[in-house]
Short mmCIF file of C-alpha atoms in Angstrom, two decimals:
data_model
loop_
_atom_site.label_atom_id
_atom_site.label_comp_id
_atom_site.label_asym_id
_atom_site.label_seq_id
_atom_site.Cartn_x
_atom_site.Cartn_y
_atom_site.Cartn_z
CA MET A 940 25.50 84.91 90.68
CA GLY A 941 23.26 81.90 91.05
CA SER A 942 20.19 81.81 88.81
CA SER A 943 16.53 81.23 89.50
CA SER A 944 16.32 79.58 86.07
CA GLU A 945 19.20 77.14 86.54
CA LYS A 946 17.10 74.05 85.81
CA GLU A 947 16.59 75.15 82.23
CA HIS A 948 20.24 74.51 81.36
CA ASN A 949 21.15 71.23 82.99
CA ASP A 950 22.41 69.70 79.73
CA GLY A 951 25.01 72.31 78.74
CA HIS A 952 28.69 71.43 78.73
CA VAL A 953 31.39 74.11 78.89
CA VAL A 954 35.10 73.65 78.24
CA LEU A 955 37.49 76.10 79.92
CA PHE A 956 41.13 76.29 78.84
CA PRO A 957 43.14 78.91 80.77
CA PHE A 958 46.66 79.85 79.74
CA MET A 959 49.45 78.50 81.94
CA SER A 960 49.95 81.57 84.10
CA LYS A 961 48.30 82.34 87.42
CA GLY A 962 47.26 85.76 86.18
CA HIS A 963 45.31 84.13 83.35
CA THR A 964 44.05 81.14 85.32
CA ILE A 965 42.77 82.88 88.45
CA PRO A 966 39.90 84.83 86.81
CA LEU A 967 38.68 81.83 84.80
CA LEU A 968 38.23 79.59 87.84
CA PRO A 969 35.46 81.73 89.38
CA LEU A 970 33.82 81.55 85.95
CA ALA A 971 33.79 77.76 86.33
CA HIS A 972 31.90 78.18 89.61
CA LEU A 973 29.41 80.50 87.94
CA PHE A 974 28.72 78.02 85.14
CA LEU A 975 28.32 75.21 87.66
CA ALA A 976 25.85 77.34 89.62
CA ARG A 977 23.80 77.64 86.40
CA ARG A 978 23.65 73.83 86.15
CA LEU A 979 26.15 73.49 83.31
CA CYS A 980 28.79 70.77 83.24
CA VAL A 981 32.34 72.12 83.25
CA THR A 982 35.58 70.59 81.97
CA VAL A 983 38.85 72.42 82.58
CA PHE A 984 42.03 71.69 80.61
CA THR A 985 45.50 72.33 81.97
CA THR A 986 48.93 70.66 82.26
CA PRO A 987 50.23 68.35 85.01
CA ALA A 988 52.33 70.98 86.77
CA ASN A 989 49.41 73.41 86.93
CA ARG A 990 46.75 70.91 87.93
CA SER A 991 47.14 71.01 91.72
CA PHE A 992 46.34 74.73 91.82
CA ILE A 993 43.18 74.19 89.76
CA ASP A 994 42.16 71.06 91.68
CA GLN A 995 42.40 72.98 94.92
CA TYR A 996 40.22 75.80 93.64
CA LEU A 997 37.59 73.45 92.21
CA ALA A 998 37.58 71.03 95.14
CA ASP A 999 34.11 69.86 96.19
CA THR A 1000 32.64 70.74 92.80
CA SER A 1001 31.51 68.52 89.94
CA ALA A 1002 33.99 70.08 87.51
CA THR A 1003 36.25 67.71 85.57
CA VAL A 1004 39.94 68.60 85.20
CA ILE A 1005 41.98 67.08 82.36
CA SER A 1006 45.77 67.32 82.16
CA LEU A 1007 47.46 67.57 78.78
CA PRO A 1008 51.21 66.97 78.44
CA PHE A 1009 53.18 70.16 77.90
CA PRO A 1010 55.53 70.02 74.87
CA GLN A 1011 59.02 68.79 75.63
CA ASN A 1012 62.38 69.75 74.15
CA ILE A 1013 61.33 73.28 73.29
CA PRO A 1014 64.42 75.36 72.47
CA GLU A 1015 65.17 77.94 75.16
CA ILE A 1016 62.53 76.61 77.58
CA PRO A 1017 64.05 74.71 80.54
CA ALA A 1018 62.69 71.20 81.11
CA GLY A 1019 59.80 71.03 83.53
CA ILE A 1020 58.64 74.61 83.01
CA GLU A 1021 54.89 74.63 82.35
CA SER A 1022 53.93 78.14 83.43
CA THR A 1023 55.11 81.62 82.54
CA ASP A 1024 55.36 82.31 86.28
CA LYS A 1025 58.30 79.87 86.36
CA LEU A 1026 60.18 81.17 83.32
CA PRO A 1027 63.68 82.37 84.22
CA SER A 1028 63.05 85.47 82.09
CA ILE A 1029 59.96 87.09 80.61
CA ASP A 1030 61.94 87.25 77.34
CA LEU A 1031 61.07 83.55 76.94
CA PHE A 1032 57.34 84.24 76.85
CA TYR A 1033 56.94 84.04 73.08
CA PRO A 1034 58.83 80.75 72.61
CA PHE A 1035 56.73 79.37 75.46
CA ALA A 1036 53.42 80.61 74.05
CA LEU A 1037 54.17 79.52 70.48
CA ALA A 1038 55.07 76.04 71.73
CA THR A 1039 51.54 75.46 73.02
CA ILE A 1040 50.34 74.61 69.51
CA HIS A 1041 51.97 71.22 70.05
CA MET A 1042 49.23 70.55 72.61
CA GLN A 1043 46.54 70.66 69.95
CA PHE A 1044 46.66 66.97 69.04
CA ASP A 1045 46.22 65.81 72.64
CA PHE A 1046 43.55 68.45 73.22
CA GLU A 1047 41.47 67.27 70.27
CA ARG A 1048 41.97 63.63 71.20
CA ALA A 1049 40.62 64.41 74.67
CA LEU A 1050 37.63 66.22 73.18
CA THR A 1051 36.59 63.04 71.38
CA THR A 1052 36.12 61.33 74.75
CA LEU A 1053 33.87 64.04 76.23
CA PRO A 1054 30.13 64.61 76.05
CA ARG A 1055 29.12 67.07 73.34
CA VAL A 1056 30.54 70.51 74.10
CA THR A 1057 28.08 73.42 74.07
CA PHE A 1058 30.77 76.10 73.95
CA MET A 1059 34.36 76.74 74.97
CA VAL A 1060 36.13 79.60 76.72
CA SER A 1061 39.84 79.51 75.90
CA ASP A 1062 42.59 82.01 76.58
CA GLY A 1063 43.39 84.47 73.83
CA PHE A 1064 46.94 83.12 73.75
CA PHE A 1065 45.59 79.74 72.57
CA TRP A 1066 44.83 80.91 69.03
CA TRP A 1067 44.87 77.36 67.75
CA THR A 1068 41.85 76.33 69.85
CA LEU A 1069 39.62 78.18 67.38
CA ASP A 1070 40.45 75.57 64.74
CA SER A 1071 39.71 72.82 67.25
CA ALA A 1072 36.34 74.36 68.06
CA ALA A 1073 35.47 74.62 64.37
CA LYS A 1074 36.49 71.01 63.82
CA PHE A 1075 34.17 69.82 66.60
CA GLY A 1076 31.36 72.22 65.78
CA PHE A 1077 31.04 74.37 68.89
CA PRO A 1078 31.59 78.12 69.43
CA ARG A 1079 34.74 79.50 70.98
CA PHE A 1080 34.72 82.47 73.33
CA VAL A 1081 38.12 84.07 73.71
CA PHE A 1082 39.31 85.26 77.11
CA TYR A 1083 41.87 88.06 77.39
CA GLY A 1084 43.20 89.21 80.73
CA PHE A 1085 42.47 92.88 80.18
CA GLY A 1086 39.53 95.27 80.04
CA ASN A 1087 37.72 97.04 77.23
CA TYR A 1088 39.54 100.35 77.78
CA ALA A 1089 42.98 98.89 77.02
CA LEU A 1090 41.54 96.72 74.26
CA SER A 1091 39.77 99.61 72.54
CA VAL A 1092 42.60 102.14 72.85
CA SER A 1093 45.26 99.68 71.67
CA THR A 1094 43.16 98.49 68.76
CA PHE A 1095 42.32 102.00 67.56
CA VAL A 1096 45.95 103.12 67.87
CA SER A 1097 47.14 100.08 65.93
CA GLN A 1098 44.50 100.14 63.19
CA ASN A 1099 45.01 103.85 62.55
CA ARG A 1100 48.80 103.71 62.83
CA LEU A 1101 48.79 106.63 65.26
CA LEU A 1102 52.25 105.87 66.60
CA HIS A 1103 53.84 106.23 63.17
CA GLY A 1104 53.17 109.95 63.07
CA ALA A 1105 55.05 110.73 66.27
CA GLU A 1106 58.51 112.23 65.83
CA SER A 1107 59.72 111.19 69.28
CA ASP A 1108 58.87 108.67 71.97
CA ASP A 1109 57.66 111.50 74.22
CA GLU A 1110 55.39 113.29 71.76
CA LEU A 1111 51.77 113.31 72.94
CA ILE A 1112 49.38 111.63 70.53
CA THR A 1113 45.62 112.19 70.64
CA VAL A 1114 43.54 109.02 70.34
CA THR A 1115 41.11 110.68 67.95
CA ARG A 1116 38.21 108.27 68.57
CA PHE A 1117 38.50 109.17 72.26
CA PRO A 1118 40.00 112.69 72.03
CA TRP A 1119 40.33 113.17 75.79
CA ILE A 1120 42.92 110.37 75.81
CA LYS A 1121 46.51 111.28 74.98
CA ILE A 1122 49.34 108.78 74.89
CA THR A 1123 52.97 108.49 73.81
CA LYS A 1124 54.91 105.67 72.22
CA LYS A 1125 56.20 104.77 75.67
CA TYR A 1126 52.78 103.44 76.65
CA PHE A 1127 53.40 100.47 74.36
CA ASP A 1128 55.99 97.71 74.30
CA ASP A 1129 58.55 97.72 71.50
CA ALA A 1130 56.96 94.66 69.88
CA PHE A 1131 53.60 96.46 69.60
CA ARG A 1132 55.07 99.54 67.92
CA GLY A 1133 57.55 97.67 65.71
CA ALA A 1134 60.62 99.16 67.35
CA ASP A 1135 62.48 95.85 67.56
CA HIS A 1136 63.73 93.86 64.59
CA ASN A 1137 65.32 90.86 66.27
CA ARG A 1138 64.20 87.24 66.57
CA GLN A 1139 62.09 87.95 69.61
CA ALA A 1140 60.26 90.72 67.74
CA SER A 1141 59.60 88.32 64.86
CA GLN A 1142 58.14 85.77 67.28
CA ALA A 1143 56.07 88.48 68.94
CA SER A 1144 54.67 89.63 65.61
CA GLU A 1145 53.81 86.09 64.54
CA PHE A 1146 52.13 85.37 67.86
CA HIS A 1147 50.10 88.57 67.96
CA VAL A 1148 48.89 88.25 64.38
CA MET A 1149 47.66 84.69 64.94
CA SER A 1150 46.03 85.60 68.25
CA VAL A 1151 44.26 88.68 66.88
CA VAL A 1152 42.99 86.88 63.77
CA ALA A 1153 41.68 83.97 65.85
CA ALA A 1154 40.01 86.33 68.31
CA ALA A 1155 38.29 88.21 65.49
CA ARG A 1156 36.87 84.93 64.14
CA SER A 1157 35.66 83.74 67.54
CA TYR A 1158 32.03 83.81 68.65
CA GLY A 1159 32.68 86.38 71.37
CA MET A 1160 35.00 87.62 74.09
CA ILE A 1161 34.60 86.99 77.81
CA VAL A 1162 35.73 90.12 79.65
CA ASN A 1163 36.54 90.31 83.34
CA SER A 1164 34.82 93.66 83.78
CA PHE A 1165 31.37 95.10 84.32
CA TYR A 1166 29.52 97.38 81.93
CA GLU A 1167 29.27 100.32 84.32
CA LEU A 1168 33.06 100.47 84.64
CA GLU A 1169 33.80 100.96 80.92
CA PRO A 1170 30.52 101.80 79.14
CA VAL A 1171 32.00 104.02 76.41
CA PHE A 1172 34.66 101.49 75.50
CA THR A 1173 32.39 98.45 75.71
CA ASP A 1174 29.90 100.14 73.38
CA TYR A 1175 32.68 101.16 71.00
CA TRP A 1176 34.04 97.63 70.85
CA ASN A 1177 30.66 96.01 70.32
CA THR A 1178 29.46 98.45 67.66
CA GLU A 1179 32.66 99.18 65.73
CA CYS A 1180 35.03 96.26 66.33
CA GLY A 1181 33.99 92.84 67.60
CA PRO A 1182 33.61 90.06 68.30
CA LYS A 1183 31.06 90.92 70.97
CA ALA A 1184 32.52 91.58 74.41
CA TRP A 1185 30.52 89.88 77.15
CA CYS A 1186 31.24 91.66 80.45
CA VAL A 1187 30.58 89.08 83.17
CA GLY A 1188 32.87 90.36 85.92
CA PRO A 1189 34.24 91.10 88.30
CA LEU A 1190 35.20 87.45 88.40
CA PHE A 1191 36.55 87.83 91.94
CA GLN A 1192 33.41 89.07 93.63
CA LEU A 1193 32.12 85.58 94.37
CA ALA A 1194 35.23 84.65 96.33
CA GLN A 1195 35.25 87.96 98.18
CA ASP A 1196 31.83 87.32 99.65
CA GLU A 1197 33.22 84.28 101.44
CA PRO A 1198 34.49 84.54 105.03
CA HIS A 1199 38.17 85.30 105.58
CA ASP A 1200 38.78 82.27 107.79
CA ASP A 1201 39.19 79.78 104.94
CA LEU A 1202 42.98 79.90 104.63
CA GLY A 1203 43.65 76.82 106.77
CA ASP A 1204 46.86 77.25 108.72
CA LYS A 1205 47.14 81.01 108.73
CA PRO A 1206 50.28 82.41 107.10
CA THR A 1207 52.30 84.89 109.12
CA TRP A 1208 51.11 87.77 106.97
CA VAL A 1209 47.51 87.08 107.99
CA ASP A 1210 48.33 87.37 111.68
CA TRP A 1211 50.36 90.49 110.95
CA LEU A 1212 47.45 92.18 109.16
CA ASP A 1213 45.05 91.18 111.93
CA LYS A 1214 47.39 92.71 114.49
CA LYS A 1215 47.55 95.96 112.52
CA LEU A 1216 43.76 96.03 112.40
CA GLU A 1217 43.59 95.60 116.17
CA GLU A 1218 46.00 98.52 116.52
CA GLY A 1219 43.83 100.66 114.27
CA SER A 1220 46.71 101.03 111.81
CA LYS A 1221 46.32 101.52 108.05
CA VAL A 1222 48.44 99.26 105.82
CA LEU A 1223 49.86 99.83 102.34
CA TYR A 1224 50.01 96.69 100.20
CA VAL A 1225 52.90 96.56 97.70
CA ALA A 1226 53.03 93.93 94.94
CA PHE A 1227 54.01 93.85 91.27
CA GLY A 1228 52.66 90.50 90.08
CA SER A 1229 54.48 87.33 89.15
CA GLN A 1230 56.04 88.55 85.89
CA ALA A 1231 57.67 91.86 86.85
CA GLU A 1232 61.47 91.91 86.67
CA LEU A 1233 62.90 94.58 88.96
CA SER A 1234 66.58 95.50 88.98
CA ALA A 1235 68.60 95.35 92.19
CA GLU A 1236 68.85 99.14 92.11
CA GLN A 1237 65.08 99.52 91.79
CA ILE A 1238 64.44 97.11 94.65
CA GLN A 1239 66.77 99.10 96.85
CA GLU A 1240 64.94 102.32 95.98
CA ILE A 1241 61.62 100.69 96.87
CA ALA A 1242 62.98 99.54 100.22
CA LEU A 1243 64.37 102.98 101.02
CA GLY A 1244 61.18 104.74 99.93
CA LEU A 1245 58.99 102.49 102.06
CA GLU A 1246 61.30 102.85 105.04
CA ASN A 1247 61.37 106.64 104.84
CA SER A 1248 57.63 106.97 104.25
CA MET A 1249 56.93 105.79 107.81
CA VAL A 1250 53.71 104.06 106.68
CA ASN A 1251 52.80 100.49 107.60
CA PHE A 1252 53.35 98.20 104.63
CA LEU A 1253 53.10 94.61 103.44
CA TRP A 1254 55.52 94.10 100.53
CA VAL A 1255 55.21 90.93 98.47
CA ILE A 1256 58.21 90.17 96.26
CA ARG A 1257 59.20 87.14 94.21
CA SER A 1258 61.51 85.02 96.35
CA LYS A 1259 64.12 84.39 93.64
CA GLN A 1260 64.29 88.09 92.87
CA TYR A 1261 64.62 89.04 96.51
CA SER A 1262 67.56 86.69 96.96
CA SER A 1263 69.36 87.19 93.65
CA GLU A 1264 68.82 90.89 92.96
CA THR A 1265 69.43 92.33 96.42
CA ALA A 1266 72.97 91.25 97.20
CA THR A 1267 74.03 94.82 97.88
CA LEU A 1268 70.98 95.58 100.02
CA ASP A 1269 71.27 94.97 103.74
CA ILE A 1270 68.21 92.70 103.82
CA ARG A 1271 68.36 91.78 107.47
CA GLY A 1272 69.10 95.35 108.44
CA PHE A 1273 66.17 96.65 106.41
CA GLU A 1274 63.70 94.12 107.78
CA GLU A 1275 64.95 94.69 111.31
CA ARG A 1276 64.55 98.45 111.03
CA VAL A 1277 60.98 98.27 109.72
CA LYS A 1278 59.78 95.18 111.61
CA ARG A 1279 57.29 97.11 113.77
CA ARG A 1280 55.47 98.58 110.78
CA GLY A 1281 56.58 96.63 107.73
CA MET A 1282 56.60 93.04 106.54
CA VAL A 1283 58.31 91.51 103.50
CA VAL A 1284 56.69 88.34 102.14
CA LYS A 1285 58.59 86.06 99.75
CA GLU A 1286 55.83 83.56 98.99
CA TRP A 1287 52.60 83.39 97.03
CA VAL A 1288 49.75 85.21 98.74
CA ASP A 1289 46.01 85.39 98.24
CA GLN A 1290 45.94 88.93 96.91
CA LYS A 1291 42.18 89.38 96.89
CA TRP A 1292 42.11 88.32 100.54
CA ILE A 1293 44.74 90.91 101.42
CA LEU A 1294 42.95 93.69 99.55
CA MET A 1295 39.69 92.84 101.31
CA HIS A 1296 41.33 93.02 104.73
CA GLU A 1297 40.00 96.04 106.61
CA SER A 1298 43.48 97.27 107.51
CA VAL A 1299 44.60 97.60 103.87
CA GLN A 1300 43.92 101.13 102.63
CA GLY A 1301 46.26 101.46 99.66
CA PHE A 1302 47.90 99.36 96.94
CA VAL A 1303 51.16 100.02 95.08
CA SER A 1304 50.45 98.03 91.93
CA HIS A 1305 51.86 97.28 88.48
CA CYS A 1306 48.28 97.64 87.21
CA GLY A 1307 47.86 94.21 85.73
CA TRP A 1308 44.13 93.98 84.98
CA ASN A 1309 43.47 91.33 87.63
CA SER A 1310 45.05 93.57 90.25
CA VAL A 1311 43.06 96.58 89.07
CA MET A 1312 39.80 94.65 89.29
CA GLU A 1313 40.61 93.14 92.68
CA SER A 1314 41.51 96.55 94.07
CA ILE A 1315 38.33 98.14 92.71
CA CYS A 1316 36.21 95.34 94.17
CA ALA A 1317 37.85 95.90 97.55
CA GLY A 1318 37.41 99.67 97.36
CA VAL A 1319 41.17 100.19 97.75
CA PRO A 1320 42.89 103.07 95.89
CA ILE A 1321 45.94 102.35 93.73
CA LEU A 1322 49.37 103.93 93.40
CA ALA A 1323 49.93 103.02 89.75
CA TRP A 1324 53.40 101.78 88.78
CA PRO A 1325 53.08 100.04 85.38
CA MET A 1326 55.92 98.01 83.91
CA MET A 1327 54.94 96.23 80.70
CA ALA A 1328 52.22 94.98 78.33
CA ASP A 1329 48.80 96.59 78.93
CA GLN A 1330 49.80 97.95 82.34
CA PRO A 1331 50.63 101.56 81.29
CA ILE A 1332 47.23 101.89 79.62
CA ASN A 1333 45.51 100.28 82.61
CA ALA A 1334 47.31 102.78 84.84
CA LYS A 1335 45.98 105.63 82.70
CA PHE A 1336 42.49 104.19 83.10
CA VAL A 1337 42.90 103.95 86.87
CA VAL A 1338 44.23 107.48 87.33
CA GLU A 1339 42.49 109.51 84.62
CA GLU A 1340 39.34 107.63 83.59
CA VAL A 1341 37.82 106.27 86.81
CA LYS A 1342 40.04 108.25 89.20
CA VAL A 1343 40.60 105.49 91.75
CA GLY A 1344 44.34 105.98 91.97
CA LEU A 1345 47.41 108.17 91.76
CA ARG A 1346 50.49 107.76 89.58
CA VAL A 1347 53.98 107.05 90.89
CA GLU A 1348 56.62 109.64 89.96
CA THR A 1349 59.26 108.33 87.54
CA CYS A 1350 62.61 110.05 87.02
CA ASP A 1351 61.97 110.87 83.36
CA GLY A 1352 58.21 111.28 83.57
CA SER A 1353 57.56 108.26 81.34
CA PRO A 1354 54.92 105.68 82.31
CA LYS A 1355 57.48 102.89 82.83
CA GLY A 1356 60.51 104.83 84.05
CA PHE A 1357 62.82 104.33 87.03
CA VAL A 1358 61.44 105.43 90.41
CA LYS A 1359 63.69 106.97 93.05
CA SER A 1360 63.03 106.44 96.74
CA GLU A 1361 62.03 110.05 97.36
CA GLY A 1362 59.45 109.92 94.56
CA LEU A 1363 57.95 106.74 95.96
CA GLU A 1364 57.98 108.12 99.50
CA LYS A 1365 56.14 111.27 98.39
CA MET A 1366 53.38 109.45 96.54
CA VAL A 1367 52.96 106.74 99.19
CA LYS A 1368 52.31 109.45 101.77
CA GLU A 1369 49.86 111.17 99.43
CA LEU A 1370 47.97 107.93 98.80
CA MET A 1371 47.74 106.95 102.46
CA GLU A 1372 47.45 110.34 104.15
CA GLY A 1373 46.83 113.05 101.55
CA GLU A 1374 43.70 114.66 100.16
CA LYS A 1375 44.20 113.21 96.67
CA GLY A 1376 44.55 109.75 98.16
CA GLU A 1377 41.34 110.20 100.09
CA GLU A 1378 39.52 111.32 96.94
CA ALA A 1379 40.71 108.19 95.13
CA ARG A 1380 39.61 106.08 98.10
CA ARG A 1381 36.11 107.54 97.97
CA GLU A 1382 35.83 106.82 94.24
CA ALA A 1383 37.14 103.27 94.73
CA LYS A 1384 34.53 102.56 97.40
CA LYS A 1385 31.77 103.86 95.11
CA LEU A 1386 32.93 101.56 92.32
CA ALA A 1387 33.14 98.62 94.72
CA GLU A 1388 29.42 98.99 95.39
CA VAL A 1389 28.66 99.22 91.66
CA ALA A 1390 30.72 96.06 91.10
CA ARG A 1391 28.80 94.24 93.83
CA LYS A 1392 25.48 95.16 92.23
CA ALA A 1393 26.71 94.10 88.77
CA VAL A 1394 27.12 90.47 89.86
CA SER A 1395 23.99 90.38 92.02
CA GLU A 1396 20.82 88.89 90.55
CA GLY A 1397 19.46 91.23 87.91
CA GLY A 1398 22.73 93.18 87.68
CA SER A 1399 24.50 93.87 84.39
CA SER A 1400 27.07 91.06 84.64
CA TRP A 1401 24.54 88.60 86.06
CA SER A 1402 22.20 89.30 83.15
CA THR A 1403 24.98 89.16 80.56
CA LEU A 1404 26.08 85.74 81.76
CA GLN A 1405 22.51 84.48 81.62
CA LEU A 1406 22.09 85.84 78.10
CA LEU A 1407 25.31 84.14 77.02
CA ILE A 1408 24.11 80.80 78.36
CA ASP A 1409 20.64 81.21 76.85
CA GLU A 1410 22.08 82.12 73.45
CA THR A 1411 24.55 79.25 73.28
CA THR A 1412 22.34 76.53 74.73
CA CYS A 1413 19.40 77.48 72.52
CA ASN A 1414 21.71 77.28 69.49
CA LYS A 1415 23.43 74.08 70.55
CA SER A 1416 21.95 72.12 67.68
CA THR A 1417 23.67 74.47 65.25
CA ARG A 1418 27.24 73.83 64.18
CA PHE A 1419 29.55 76.83 64.48
#
């Protein structure tokens, strides 16, 4: 996404402030590269424990990385935890997120030492950075880790109190602004629909109100998507809601165009995938992100379903979960039985690299937005298995709106229900070998080409990014 007009903007200075979670940080780092390619200076803020990951990604660039101390002695948060990926339970998310306001003083002190900032892109969870931007007189763009479909549907449902009219959690509700979309209460977390009344719910409400208000007052929203993927919902948001959504993605495409030999000492899973490619074997990739909390019973059902499906698979699972939640599962026996066609990985992997590998032809995913975008960019169809947050709505988008995936079968038919081994086995086979899976694969490959064009010179995302830079640098003498 380099620009032929880069020299016009060699005096812009952008501040990036990703939230302390890999899922929120990973898409913002390619954005840093894109700004640098347009001859803007880039400063990235983070905390000491998260810095090495960012330093590694921005190595050999002119970007500046500044570490801010993470608040200490936060009730409920263990000492030394500076990322949601490391939280012992996702239930601690809201205390963690609310505690970040104590970083504001150090953030603003650091800003006083920097060259004048042209604009800032900060995570939507950092609501307090809007006040900092106003204090220093530069615009704030908010970054949320989801697309315009989930944003538009959730906002319309909330503003029109559609969930309040449902008599049961299973009653279908028509999203009247988009009447082809029907949802139930189960598509939303309890905190969103006001079903909880405990301390955690109170924290969630406080956090969401502050975040939404700050986002509404921001200059715009940076969206990791491309216009052609969600045109109806992007237009709706920009004409009826706001602030303006700037679709500059996919923010993974740049990295995907790089050769696949840049991993240094190759992990075992790389060699394993290469071997499967040499054999001419198709591989199913299975991963549920860094936040998913699976029960021991569910993990056992996954293992049994994968084993019985007879497909080749690469299953990535959080190491602490694999060791603590699978005491009753014969781990060694399972891995021994599937070793010729299956591999279990208990370490961090480069997901976009895996999805781009030629052997990978399917993805069992929780449908976090990053995973959806990475899979679309790779042209890999999804078996949607959402678990929390925006994932059920993303799964609906994947299966019903753009038709690049199938839905896993839950026991009760709900979007986040328990999945038995036989249900997983059935849908894995359909994704990898069935006609519906092949249809989803064809649609995914079509969208991958559209995504590639969007970030190429003159494409929709390329042009949107240039317009954003032009608009903010031309107005840099104006205080926001």
